[in-house]
PDB file of C-alpha atoms and ligand atoms in Angstrom:
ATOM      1  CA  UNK P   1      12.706 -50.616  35.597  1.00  0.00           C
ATOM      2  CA  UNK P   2      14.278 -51.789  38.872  1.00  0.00           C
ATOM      3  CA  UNK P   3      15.458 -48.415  39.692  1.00  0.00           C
ATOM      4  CA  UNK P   4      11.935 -47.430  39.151  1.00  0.00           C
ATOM      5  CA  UNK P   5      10.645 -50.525  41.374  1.00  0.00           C
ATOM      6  CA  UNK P   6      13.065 -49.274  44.042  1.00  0.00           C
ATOM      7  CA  UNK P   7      11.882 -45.876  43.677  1.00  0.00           C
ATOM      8  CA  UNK P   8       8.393 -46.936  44.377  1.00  0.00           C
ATOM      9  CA  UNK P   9       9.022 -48.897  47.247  1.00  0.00           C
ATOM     10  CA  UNK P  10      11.241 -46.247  49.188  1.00  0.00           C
ATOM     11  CA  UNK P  11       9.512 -44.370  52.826  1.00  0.00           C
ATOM     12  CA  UNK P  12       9.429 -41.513  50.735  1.00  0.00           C
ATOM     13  CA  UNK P  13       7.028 -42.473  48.030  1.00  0.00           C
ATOM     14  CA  UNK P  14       5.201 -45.056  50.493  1.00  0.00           C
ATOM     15  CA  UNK P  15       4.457 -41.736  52.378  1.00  0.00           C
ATOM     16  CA  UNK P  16       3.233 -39.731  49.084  1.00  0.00           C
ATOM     17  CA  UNK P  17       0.798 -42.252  48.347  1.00  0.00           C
ATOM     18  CA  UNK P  18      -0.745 -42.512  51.548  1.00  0.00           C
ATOM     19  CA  UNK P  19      -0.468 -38.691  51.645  1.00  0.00           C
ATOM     20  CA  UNK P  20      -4.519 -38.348  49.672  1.00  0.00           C
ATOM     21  CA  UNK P  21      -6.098 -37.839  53.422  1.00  0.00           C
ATOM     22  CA  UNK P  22      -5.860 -34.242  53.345  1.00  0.00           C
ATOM     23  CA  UNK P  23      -8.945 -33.509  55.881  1.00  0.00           C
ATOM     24  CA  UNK P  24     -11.184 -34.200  59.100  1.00  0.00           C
ATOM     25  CA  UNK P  25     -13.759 -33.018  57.473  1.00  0.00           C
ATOM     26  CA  UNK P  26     -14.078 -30.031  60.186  1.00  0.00           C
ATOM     27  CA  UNK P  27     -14.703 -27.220  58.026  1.00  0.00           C
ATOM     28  CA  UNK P  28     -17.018 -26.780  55.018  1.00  0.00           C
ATOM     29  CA  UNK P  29     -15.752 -24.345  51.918  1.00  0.00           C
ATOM     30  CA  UNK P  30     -17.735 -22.376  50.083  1.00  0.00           C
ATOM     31  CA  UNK P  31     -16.095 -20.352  47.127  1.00  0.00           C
ATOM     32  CA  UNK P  32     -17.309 -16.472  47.582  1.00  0.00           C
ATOM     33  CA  UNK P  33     -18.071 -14.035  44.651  1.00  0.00           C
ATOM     34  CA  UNK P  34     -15.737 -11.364  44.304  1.00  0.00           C
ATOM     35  CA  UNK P  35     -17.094  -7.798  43.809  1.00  0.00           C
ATOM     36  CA  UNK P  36     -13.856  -6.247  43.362  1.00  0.00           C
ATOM     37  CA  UNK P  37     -12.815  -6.186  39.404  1.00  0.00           C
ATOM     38  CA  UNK P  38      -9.372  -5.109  41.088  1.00  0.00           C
ATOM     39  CA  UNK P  39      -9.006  -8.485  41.975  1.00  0.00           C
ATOM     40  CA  UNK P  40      -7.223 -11.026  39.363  1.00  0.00           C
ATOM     41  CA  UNK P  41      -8.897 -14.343  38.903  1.00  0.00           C
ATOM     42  CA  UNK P  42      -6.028 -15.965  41.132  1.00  0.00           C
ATOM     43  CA  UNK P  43      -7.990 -14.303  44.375  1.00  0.00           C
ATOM     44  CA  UNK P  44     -10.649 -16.865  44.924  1.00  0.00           C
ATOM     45  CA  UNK P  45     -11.624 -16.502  48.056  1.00  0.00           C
ATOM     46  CA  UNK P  46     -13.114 -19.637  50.134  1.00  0.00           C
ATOM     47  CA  UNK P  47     -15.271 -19.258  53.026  1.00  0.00           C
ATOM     48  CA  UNK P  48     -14.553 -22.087  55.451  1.00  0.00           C
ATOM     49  CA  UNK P  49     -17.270 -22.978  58.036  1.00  0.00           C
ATOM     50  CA  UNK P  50     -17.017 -24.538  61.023  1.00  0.00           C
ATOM     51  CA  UNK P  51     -18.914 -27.969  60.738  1.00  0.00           C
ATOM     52  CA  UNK P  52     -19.533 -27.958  64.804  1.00  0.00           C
ATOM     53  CA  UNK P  53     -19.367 -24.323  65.514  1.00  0.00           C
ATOM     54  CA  UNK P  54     -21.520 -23.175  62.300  1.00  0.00           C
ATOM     55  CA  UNK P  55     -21.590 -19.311  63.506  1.00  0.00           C
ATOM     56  CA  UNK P  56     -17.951 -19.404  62.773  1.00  0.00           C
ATOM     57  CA  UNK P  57     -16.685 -18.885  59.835  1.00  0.00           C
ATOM     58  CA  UNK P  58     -13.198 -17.894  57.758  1.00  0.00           C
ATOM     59  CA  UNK P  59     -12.609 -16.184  54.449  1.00  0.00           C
ATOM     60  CA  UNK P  60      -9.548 -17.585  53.140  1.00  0.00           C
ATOM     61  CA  UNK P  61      -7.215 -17.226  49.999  1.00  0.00           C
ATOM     62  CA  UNK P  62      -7.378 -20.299  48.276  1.00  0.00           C
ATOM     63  CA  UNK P  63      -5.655 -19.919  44.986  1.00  0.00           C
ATOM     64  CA  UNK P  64      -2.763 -17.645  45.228  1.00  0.00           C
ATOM     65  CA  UNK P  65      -1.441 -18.302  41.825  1.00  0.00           C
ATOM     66  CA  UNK P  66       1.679 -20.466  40.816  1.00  0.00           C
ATOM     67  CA  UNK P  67       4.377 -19.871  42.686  1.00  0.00           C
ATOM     68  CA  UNK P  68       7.263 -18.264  40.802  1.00  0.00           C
ATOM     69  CA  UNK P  69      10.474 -20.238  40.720  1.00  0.00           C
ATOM     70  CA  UNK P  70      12.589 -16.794  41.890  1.00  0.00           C
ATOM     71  CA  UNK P  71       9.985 -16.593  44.894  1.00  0.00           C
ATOM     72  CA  UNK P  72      10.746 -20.558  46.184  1.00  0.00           C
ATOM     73  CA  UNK P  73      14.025 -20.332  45.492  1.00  0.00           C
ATOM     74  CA  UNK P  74      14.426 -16.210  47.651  1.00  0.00           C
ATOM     75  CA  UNK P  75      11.939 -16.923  50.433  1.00  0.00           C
ATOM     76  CA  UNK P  76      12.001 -18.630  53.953  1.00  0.00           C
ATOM     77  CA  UNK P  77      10.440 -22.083  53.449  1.00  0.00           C
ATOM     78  CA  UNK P  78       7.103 -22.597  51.562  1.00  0.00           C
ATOM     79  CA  UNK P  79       5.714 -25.814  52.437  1.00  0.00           C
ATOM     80  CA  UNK P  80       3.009 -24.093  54.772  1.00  0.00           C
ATOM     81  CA  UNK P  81       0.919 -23.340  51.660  1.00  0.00           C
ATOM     82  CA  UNK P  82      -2.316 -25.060  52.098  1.00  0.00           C
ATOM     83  CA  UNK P  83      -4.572 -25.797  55.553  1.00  0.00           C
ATOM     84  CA  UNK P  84      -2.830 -29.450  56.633  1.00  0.00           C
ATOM     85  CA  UNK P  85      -4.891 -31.622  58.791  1.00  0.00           C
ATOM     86  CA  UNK P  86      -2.859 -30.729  62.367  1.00  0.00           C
ATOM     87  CA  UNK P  87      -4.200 -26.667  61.296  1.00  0.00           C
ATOM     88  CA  UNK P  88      -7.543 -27.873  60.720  1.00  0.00           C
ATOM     89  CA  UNK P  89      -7.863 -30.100  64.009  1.00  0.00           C
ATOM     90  CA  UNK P  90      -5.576 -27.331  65.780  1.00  0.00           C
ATOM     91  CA  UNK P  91      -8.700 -24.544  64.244  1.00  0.00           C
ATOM     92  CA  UNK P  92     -11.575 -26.987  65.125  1.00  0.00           C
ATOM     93  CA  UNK P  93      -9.953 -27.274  69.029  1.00  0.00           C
ATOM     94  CA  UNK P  94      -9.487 -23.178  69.203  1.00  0.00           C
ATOM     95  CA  UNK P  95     -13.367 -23.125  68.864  1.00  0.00           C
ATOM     96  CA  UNK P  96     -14.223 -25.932  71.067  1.00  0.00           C
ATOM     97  CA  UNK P  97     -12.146 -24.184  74.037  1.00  0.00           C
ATOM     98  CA  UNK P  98     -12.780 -20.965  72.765  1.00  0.00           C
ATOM     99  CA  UNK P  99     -13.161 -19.168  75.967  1.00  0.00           C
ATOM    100  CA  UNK P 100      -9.641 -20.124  77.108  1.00  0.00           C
ATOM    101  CA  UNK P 101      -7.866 -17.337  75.007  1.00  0.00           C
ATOM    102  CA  UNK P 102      -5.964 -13.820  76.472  1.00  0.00           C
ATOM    103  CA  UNK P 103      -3.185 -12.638  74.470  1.00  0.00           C
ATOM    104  CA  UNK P 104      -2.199 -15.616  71.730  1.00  0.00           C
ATOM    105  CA  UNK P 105       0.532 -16.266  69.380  1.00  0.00           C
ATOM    106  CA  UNK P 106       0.150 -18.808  66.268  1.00  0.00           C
ATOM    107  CA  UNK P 107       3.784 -19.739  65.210  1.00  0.00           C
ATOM    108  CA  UNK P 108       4.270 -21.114  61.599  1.00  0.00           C
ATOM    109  CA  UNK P 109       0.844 -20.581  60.858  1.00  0.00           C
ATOM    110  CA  UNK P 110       2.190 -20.720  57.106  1.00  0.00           C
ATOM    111  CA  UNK P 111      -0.054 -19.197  54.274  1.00  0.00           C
ATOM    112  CA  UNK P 112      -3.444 -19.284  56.418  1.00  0.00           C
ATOM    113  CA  UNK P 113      -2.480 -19.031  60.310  1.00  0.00           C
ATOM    114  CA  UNK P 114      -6.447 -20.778  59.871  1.00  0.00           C
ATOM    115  CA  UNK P 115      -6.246 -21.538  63.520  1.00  0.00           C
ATOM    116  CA  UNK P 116      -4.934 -18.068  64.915  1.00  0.00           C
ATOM    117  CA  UNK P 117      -8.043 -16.367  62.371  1.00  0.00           C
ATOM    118  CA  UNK P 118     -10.307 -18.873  64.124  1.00  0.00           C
ATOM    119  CA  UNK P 119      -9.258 -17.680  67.618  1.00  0.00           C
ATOM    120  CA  UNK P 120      -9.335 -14.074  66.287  1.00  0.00           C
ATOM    121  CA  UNK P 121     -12.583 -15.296  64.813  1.00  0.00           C
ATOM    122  CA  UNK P 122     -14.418 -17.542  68.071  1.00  0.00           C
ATOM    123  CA  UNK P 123     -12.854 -16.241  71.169  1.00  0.00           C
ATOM    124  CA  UNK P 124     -13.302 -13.485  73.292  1.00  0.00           C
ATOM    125  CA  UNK P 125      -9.428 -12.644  72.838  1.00  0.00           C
ATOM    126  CA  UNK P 126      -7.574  -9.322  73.410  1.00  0.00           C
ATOM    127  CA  UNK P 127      -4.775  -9.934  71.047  1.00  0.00           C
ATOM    128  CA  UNK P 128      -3.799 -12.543  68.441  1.00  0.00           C
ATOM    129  CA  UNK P 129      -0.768 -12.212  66.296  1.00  0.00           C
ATOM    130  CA  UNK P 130      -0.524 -14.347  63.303  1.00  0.00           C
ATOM    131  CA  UNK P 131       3.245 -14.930  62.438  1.00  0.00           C
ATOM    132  CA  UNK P 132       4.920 -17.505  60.053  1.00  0.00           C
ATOM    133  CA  UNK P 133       8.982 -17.295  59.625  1.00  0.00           C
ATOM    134  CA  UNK P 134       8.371 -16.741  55.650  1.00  0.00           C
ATOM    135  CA  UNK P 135       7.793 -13.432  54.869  1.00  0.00           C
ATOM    136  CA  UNK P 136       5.740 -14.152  51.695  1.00  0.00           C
ATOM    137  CA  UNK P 137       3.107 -16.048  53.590  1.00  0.00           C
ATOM    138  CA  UNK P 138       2.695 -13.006  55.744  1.00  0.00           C
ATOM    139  CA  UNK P 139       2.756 -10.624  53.131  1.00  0.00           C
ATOM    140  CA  UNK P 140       0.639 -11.838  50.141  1.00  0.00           C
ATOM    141  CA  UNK P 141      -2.213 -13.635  52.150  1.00  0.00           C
ATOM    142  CA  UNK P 142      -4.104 -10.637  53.278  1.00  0.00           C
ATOM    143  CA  UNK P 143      -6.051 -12.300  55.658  1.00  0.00           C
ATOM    144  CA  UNK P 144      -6.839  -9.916  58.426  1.00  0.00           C
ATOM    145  CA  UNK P 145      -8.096  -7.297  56.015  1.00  0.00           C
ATOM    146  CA  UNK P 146     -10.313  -9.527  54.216  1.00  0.00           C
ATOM    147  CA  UNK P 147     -11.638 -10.482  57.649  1.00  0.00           C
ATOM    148  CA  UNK P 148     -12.013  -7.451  58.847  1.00  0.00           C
ATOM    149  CA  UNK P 149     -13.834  -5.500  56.117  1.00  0.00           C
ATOM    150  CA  UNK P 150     -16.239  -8.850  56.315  1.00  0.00           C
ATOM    151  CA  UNK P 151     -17.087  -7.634  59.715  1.00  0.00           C
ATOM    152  CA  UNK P 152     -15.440 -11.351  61.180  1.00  0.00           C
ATOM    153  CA  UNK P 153     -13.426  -9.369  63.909  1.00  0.00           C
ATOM    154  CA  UNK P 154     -11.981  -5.765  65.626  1.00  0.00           C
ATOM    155  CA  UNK P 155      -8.816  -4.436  65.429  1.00  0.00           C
ATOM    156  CA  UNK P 156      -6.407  -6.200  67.972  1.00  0.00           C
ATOM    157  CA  UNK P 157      -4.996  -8.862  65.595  1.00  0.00           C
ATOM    158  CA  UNK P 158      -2.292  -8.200  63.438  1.00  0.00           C
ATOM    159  CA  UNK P 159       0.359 -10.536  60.860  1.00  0.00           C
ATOM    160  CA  UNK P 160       3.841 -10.727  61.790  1.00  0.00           C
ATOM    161  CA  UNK P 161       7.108 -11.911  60.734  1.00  0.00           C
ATOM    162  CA  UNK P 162       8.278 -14.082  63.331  1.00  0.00           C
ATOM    163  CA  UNK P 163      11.614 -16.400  63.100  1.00  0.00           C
ATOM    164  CA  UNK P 164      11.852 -18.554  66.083  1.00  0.00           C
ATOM    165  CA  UNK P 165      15.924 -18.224  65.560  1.00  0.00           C
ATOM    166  CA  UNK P 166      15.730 -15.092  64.891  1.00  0.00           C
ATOM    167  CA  UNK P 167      16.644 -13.224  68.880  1.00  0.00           C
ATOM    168  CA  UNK P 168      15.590  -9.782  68.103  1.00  0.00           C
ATOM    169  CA  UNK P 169      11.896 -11.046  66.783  1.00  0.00           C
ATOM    170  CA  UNK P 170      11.716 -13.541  69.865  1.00  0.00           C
ATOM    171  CA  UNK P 171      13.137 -10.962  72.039  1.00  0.00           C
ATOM    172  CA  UNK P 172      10.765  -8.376  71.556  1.00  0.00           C
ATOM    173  CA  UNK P 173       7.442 -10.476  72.072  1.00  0.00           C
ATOM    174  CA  UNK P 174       9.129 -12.376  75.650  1.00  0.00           C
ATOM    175  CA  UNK P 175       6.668 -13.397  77.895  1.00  0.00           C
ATOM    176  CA  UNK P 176       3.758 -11.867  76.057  1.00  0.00           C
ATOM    177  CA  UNK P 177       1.232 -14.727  75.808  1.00  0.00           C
ATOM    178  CA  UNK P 178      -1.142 -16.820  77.248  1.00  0.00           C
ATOM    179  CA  UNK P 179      -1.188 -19.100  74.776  1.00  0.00           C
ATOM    180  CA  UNK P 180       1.378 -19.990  72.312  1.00  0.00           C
ATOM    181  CA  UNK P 181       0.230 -22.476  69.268  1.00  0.00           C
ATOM    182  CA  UNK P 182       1.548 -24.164  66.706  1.00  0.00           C
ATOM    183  CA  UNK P 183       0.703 -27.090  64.128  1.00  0.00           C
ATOM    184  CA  UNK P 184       2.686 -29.539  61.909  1.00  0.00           C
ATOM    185  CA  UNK P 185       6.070 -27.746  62.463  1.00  0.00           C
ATOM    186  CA  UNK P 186       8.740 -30.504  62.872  1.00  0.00           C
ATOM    187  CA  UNK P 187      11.688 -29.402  60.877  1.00  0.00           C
ATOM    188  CA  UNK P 188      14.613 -31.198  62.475  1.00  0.00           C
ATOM    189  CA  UNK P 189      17.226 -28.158  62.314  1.00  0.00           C
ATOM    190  CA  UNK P 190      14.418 -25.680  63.789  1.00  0.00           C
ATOM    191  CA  UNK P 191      13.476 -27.980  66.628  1.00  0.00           C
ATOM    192  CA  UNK P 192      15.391 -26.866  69.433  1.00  0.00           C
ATOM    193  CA  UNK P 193      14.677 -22.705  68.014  1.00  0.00           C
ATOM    194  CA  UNK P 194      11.048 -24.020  68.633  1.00  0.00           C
ATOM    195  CA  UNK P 195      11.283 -25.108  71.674  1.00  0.00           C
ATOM    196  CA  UNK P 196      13.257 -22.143  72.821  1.00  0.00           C
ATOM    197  CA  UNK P 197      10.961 -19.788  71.477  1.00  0.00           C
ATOM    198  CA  UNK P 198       7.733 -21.531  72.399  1.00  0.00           C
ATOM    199  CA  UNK P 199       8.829 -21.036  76.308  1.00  0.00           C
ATOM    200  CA  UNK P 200      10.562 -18.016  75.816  1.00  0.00           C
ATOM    201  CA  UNK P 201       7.346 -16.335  74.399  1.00  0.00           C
ATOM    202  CA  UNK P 202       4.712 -17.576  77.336  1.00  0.00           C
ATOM    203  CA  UNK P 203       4.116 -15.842  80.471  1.00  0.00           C
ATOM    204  CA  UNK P 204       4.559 -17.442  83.394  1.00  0.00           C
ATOM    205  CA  UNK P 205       1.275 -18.828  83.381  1.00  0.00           C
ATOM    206  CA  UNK P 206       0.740 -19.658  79.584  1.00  0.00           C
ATOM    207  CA  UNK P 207       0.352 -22.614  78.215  1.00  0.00           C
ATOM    208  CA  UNK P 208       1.625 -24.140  74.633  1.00  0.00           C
ATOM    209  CA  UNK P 209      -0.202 -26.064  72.653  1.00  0.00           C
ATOM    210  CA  UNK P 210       1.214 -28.068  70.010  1.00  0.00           C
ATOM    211  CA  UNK P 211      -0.947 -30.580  67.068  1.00  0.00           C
ATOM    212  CA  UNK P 212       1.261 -32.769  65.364  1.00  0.00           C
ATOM    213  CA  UNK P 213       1.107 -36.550  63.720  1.00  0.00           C
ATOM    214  CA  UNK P 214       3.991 -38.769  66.027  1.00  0.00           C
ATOM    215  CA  UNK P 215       5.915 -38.608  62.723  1.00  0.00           C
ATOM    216  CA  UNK P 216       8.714 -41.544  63.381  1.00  0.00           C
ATOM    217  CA  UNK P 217      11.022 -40.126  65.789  1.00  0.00           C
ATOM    218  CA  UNK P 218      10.464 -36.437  65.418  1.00  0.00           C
ATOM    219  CA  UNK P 219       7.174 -35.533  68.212  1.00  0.00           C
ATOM    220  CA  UNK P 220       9.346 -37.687  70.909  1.00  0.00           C
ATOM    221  CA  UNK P 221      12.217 -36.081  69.635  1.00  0.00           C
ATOM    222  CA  UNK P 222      10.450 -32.344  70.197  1.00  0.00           C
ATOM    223  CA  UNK P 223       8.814 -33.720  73.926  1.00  0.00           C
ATOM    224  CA  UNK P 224      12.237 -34.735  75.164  1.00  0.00           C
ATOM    225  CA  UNK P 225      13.654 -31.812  74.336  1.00  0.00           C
ATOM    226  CA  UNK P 226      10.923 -29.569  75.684  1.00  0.00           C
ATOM    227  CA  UNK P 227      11.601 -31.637  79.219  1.00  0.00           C
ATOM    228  CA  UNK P 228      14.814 -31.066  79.278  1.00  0.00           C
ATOM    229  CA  UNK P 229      14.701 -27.243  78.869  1.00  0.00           C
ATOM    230  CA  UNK P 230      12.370 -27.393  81.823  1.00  0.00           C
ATOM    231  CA  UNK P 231       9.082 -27.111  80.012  1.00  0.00           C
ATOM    232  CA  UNK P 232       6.243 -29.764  81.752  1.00  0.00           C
ATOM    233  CA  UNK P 233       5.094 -31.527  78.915  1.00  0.00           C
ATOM    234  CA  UNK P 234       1.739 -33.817  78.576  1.00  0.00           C
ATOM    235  CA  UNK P 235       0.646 -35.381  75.416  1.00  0.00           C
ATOM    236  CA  UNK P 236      -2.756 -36.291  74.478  1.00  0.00           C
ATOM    237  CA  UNK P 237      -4.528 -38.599  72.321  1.00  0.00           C
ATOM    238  CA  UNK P 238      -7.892 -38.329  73.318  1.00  0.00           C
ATOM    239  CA  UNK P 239      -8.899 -34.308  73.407  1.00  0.00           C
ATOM    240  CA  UNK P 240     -12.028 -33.906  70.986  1.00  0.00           C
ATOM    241  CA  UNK P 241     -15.222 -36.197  70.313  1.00  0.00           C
ATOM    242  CA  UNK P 242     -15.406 -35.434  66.857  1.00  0.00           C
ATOM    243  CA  UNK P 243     -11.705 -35.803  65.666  1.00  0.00           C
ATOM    244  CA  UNK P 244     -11.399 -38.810  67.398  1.00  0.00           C
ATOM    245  CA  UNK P 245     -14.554 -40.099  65.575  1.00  0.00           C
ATOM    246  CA  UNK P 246     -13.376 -39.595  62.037  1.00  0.00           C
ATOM    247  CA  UNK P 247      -9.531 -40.991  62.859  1.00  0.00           C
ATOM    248  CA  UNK P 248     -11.254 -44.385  64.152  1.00  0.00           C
ATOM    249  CA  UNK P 249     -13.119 -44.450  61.026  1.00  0.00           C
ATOM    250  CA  UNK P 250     -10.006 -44.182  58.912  1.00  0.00           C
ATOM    251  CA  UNK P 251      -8.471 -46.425  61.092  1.00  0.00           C
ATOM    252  CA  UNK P 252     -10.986 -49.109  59.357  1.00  0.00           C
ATOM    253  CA  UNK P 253     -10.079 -48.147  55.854  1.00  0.00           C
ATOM    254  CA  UNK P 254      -6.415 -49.293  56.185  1.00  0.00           C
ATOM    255  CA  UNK P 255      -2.921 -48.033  56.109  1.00  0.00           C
ATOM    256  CA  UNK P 256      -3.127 -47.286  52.187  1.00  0.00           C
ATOM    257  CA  UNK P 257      -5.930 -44.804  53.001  1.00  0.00           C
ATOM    258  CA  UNK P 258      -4.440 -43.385  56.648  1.00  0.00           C
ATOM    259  CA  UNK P 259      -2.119 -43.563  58.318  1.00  0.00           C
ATOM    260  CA  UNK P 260      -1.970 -42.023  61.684  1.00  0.00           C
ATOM    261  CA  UNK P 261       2.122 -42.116  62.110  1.00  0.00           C
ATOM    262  CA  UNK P 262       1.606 -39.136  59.245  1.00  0.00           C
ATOM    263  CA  UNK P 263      -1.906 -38.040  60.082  1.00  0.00           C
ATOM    264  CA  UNK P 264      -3.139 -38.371  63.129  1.00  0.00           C
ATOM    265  CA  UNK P 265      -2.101 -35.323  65.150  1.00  0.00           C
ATOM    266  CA  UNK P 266      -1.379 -35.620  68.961  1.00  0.00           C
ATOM    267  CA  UNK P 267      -2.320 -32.595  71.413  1.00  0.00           C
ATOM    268  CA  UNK P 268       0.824 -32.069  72.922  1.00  0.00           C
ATOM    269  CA  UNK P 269       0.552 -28.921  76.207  1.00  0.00           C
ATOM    270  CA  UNK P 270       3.856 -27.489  77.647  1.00  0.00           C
ATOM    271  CA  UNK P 271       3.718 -24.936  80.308  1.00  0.00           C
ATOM    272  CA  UNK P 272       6.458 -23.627  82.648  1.00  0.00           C
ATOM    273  CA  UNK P 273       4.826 -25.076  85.935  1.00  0.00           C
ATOM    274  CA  UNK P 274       3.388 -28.322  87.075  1.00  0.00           C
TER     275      UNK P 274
HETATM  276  C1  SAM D   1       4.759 -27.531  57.549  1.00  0.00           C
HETATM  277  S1  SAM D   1       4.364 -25.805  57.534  1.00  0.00           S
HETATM  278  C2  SAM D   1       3.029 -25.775  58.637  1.00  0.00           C
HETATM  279  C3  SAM D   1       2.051 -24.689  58.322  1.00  0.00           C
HETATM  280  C4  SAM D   1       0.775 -24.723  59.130  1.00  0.00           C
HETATM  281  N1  SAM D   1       1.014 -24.617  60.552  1.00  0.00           N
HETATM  282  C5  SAM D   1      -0.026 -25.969  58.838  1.00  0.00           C
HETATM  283  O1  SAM D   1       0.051 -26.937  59.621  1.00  0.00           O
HETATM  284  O2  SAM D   1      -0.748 -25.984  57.833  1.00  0.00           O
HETATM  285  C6  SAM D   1       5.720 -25.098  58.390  1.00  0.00           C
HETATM  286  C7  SAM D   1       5.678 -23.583  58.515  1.00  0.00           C
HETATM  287  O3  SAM D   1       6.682 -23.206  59.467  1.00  0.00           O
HETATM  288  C8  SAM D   1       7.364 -22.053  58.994  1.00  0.00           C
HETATM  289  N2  SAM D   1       8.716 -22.092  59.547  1.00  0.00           N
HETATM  290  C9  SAM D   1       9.664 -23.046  59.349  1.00  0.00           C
HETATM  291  N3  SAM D   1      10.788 -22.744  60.026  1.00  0.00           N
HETATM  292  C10 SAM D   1      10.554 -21.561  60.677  1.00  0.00           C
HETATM  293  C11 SAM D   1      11.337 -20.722  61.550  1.00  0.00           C
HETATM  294  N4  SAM D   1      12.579 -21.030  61.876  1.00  0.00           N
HETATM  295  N5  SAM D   1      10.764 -19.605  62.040  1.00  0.00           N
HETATM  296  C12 SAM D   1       9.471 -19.306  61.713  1.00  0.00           C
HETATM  297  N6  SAM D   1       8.690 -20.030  60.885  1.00  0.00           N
HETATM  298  C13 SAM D   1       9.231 -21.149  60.371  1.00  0.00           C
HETATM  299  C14 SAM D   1       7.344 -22.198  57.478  1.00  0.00           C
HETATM  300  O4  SAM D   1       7.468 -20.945  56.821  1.00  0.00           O
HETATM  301  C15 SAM D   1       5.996 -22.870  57.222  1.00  0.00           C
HETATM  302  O5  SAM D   1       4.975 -21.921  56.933  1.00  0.00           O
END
């Protein structure tokens, strides 16, 4: 009983329970009929709609099945299964700016790189490349195609395996982008990799754009080190209307509903000038 009291009243289990706000409420889903009896009943596909921008839309993969315990145990890092709030907001943002876009990179975009589709998707872009360090989430989420045959977008945007400490994938794409983005990724021993490949990937010009909740210690953590490998950094609290709305609403309902140390995801830029 008292272990179980102590259980209950460690950070970790404080943070599960407060864990239930899974959305801003920025995209509507809409399960979609599958013609293809190729298709097992695990391939539900879910059209999500932009709330704001309702000429936009995504077809995702929503159930891909239980993961086998082989697969967890073999691949990269599977905790990018599902669209987290920082993807969402990081998706709804894309749109909003949506003529801002050249050549773009989504790093981490686990199994739904939703805000690189949405670019692919919104923007007038002439390249987007979808990567995630766990080959699985590239592999088995199909995206593109299913996009594609739904007549959502042209050819220029491809999946990739990207490892941000991997040199010969960050070698390869140096200097490519105008805009390098990323949500939610604040893994402690892949920090600095992050950082390094985030500047290492823009052109001179680009700009980063990182959505993440302040997380204790970890977004300063990330910032700092971003200024000290010369990157100018600039964090932002207040960059869209309608995400702002719904976290001041939360605010009201109290910590056990939301809290915005875990939810609430700053809009951090980094470029390589003032
Ligand atoms: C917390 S998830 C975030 C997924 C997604 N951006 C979101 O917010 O819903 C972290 C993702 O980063 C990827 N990742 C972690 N370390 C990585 C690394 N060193 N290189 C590339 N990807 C990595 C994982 O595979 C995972 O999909």
């Amino acid at each position: 009983q008292v272990l179980r009291q102590k259980q209950v009243d460690s950070p970790e289990i404080k943070q599960v329970s407060v864990r239930r706000f899974a959305t801003f409420d920025l995209f509507t889903r809409k399960n979609i009929e599958t013609q293809d009896s190729s298709e097992t009943t695990d391939d539900q596909w879910v059209e999500y709609r932009s709330v704001y921008f309702p000429e936009f839309s995504a077809l995702l993969r929503d159930n891909l099945g239980p993961l086998q315990v082989n697969e967890v145990l073999n691949s990269f890092d599977n905790t990018g299964n599902v669209v987290w709030p920082s993807e969402e907001v990081m998706a709804h943002y894309c749109l909003q700016k949506r003529n801002m876009f050249g050549a773009v990179c989504e790093l981490g975009g686990g199994m739904t790189g939703f805000a690189g589709l949405m670019v692919a998707i919104g923007a007038d872009v002439r390249e987007v490349l979808l990567s995630d360090g766990n080959e699985k989430s590239i592999q088995v989420r199909g995206l593109i195609e299913r996009n594609r045959q739904d007549g959502k977008f042209g050819s220029t945007h491809v999946s990739a395996v990207v490892r941000w400490d991997c040199e010969s994938d960050i070698s390869v794409l140096e200097g490519h982008f105008d805009v390098v983005m990323c949500a939610d990724l604040f893994l402690d021993q892949y920090r600095a990799c992050l950082v390094d490949a985030l500047r290492r990937l823009l052109q001179p010009n680009g700009m980063a754009l990182v959505f993440a909740p302040t997380r204790g210690e970890t977004l300063r953590l990330f910032c700092h080190l971003a200024q000290q490998t010369g990157l100018y950094v600039s964090q932002h609290q207040e960059y869209d209307p309608q995400v702002m709305d719904v976290h001041l609403k939360m605010l009201r309902q109290g910590k056990d509903a939301y809290d915005e140390n875990i939810h609430y995801p700053l809009l951090i830029t980094l470029t390589k000038g003032p």
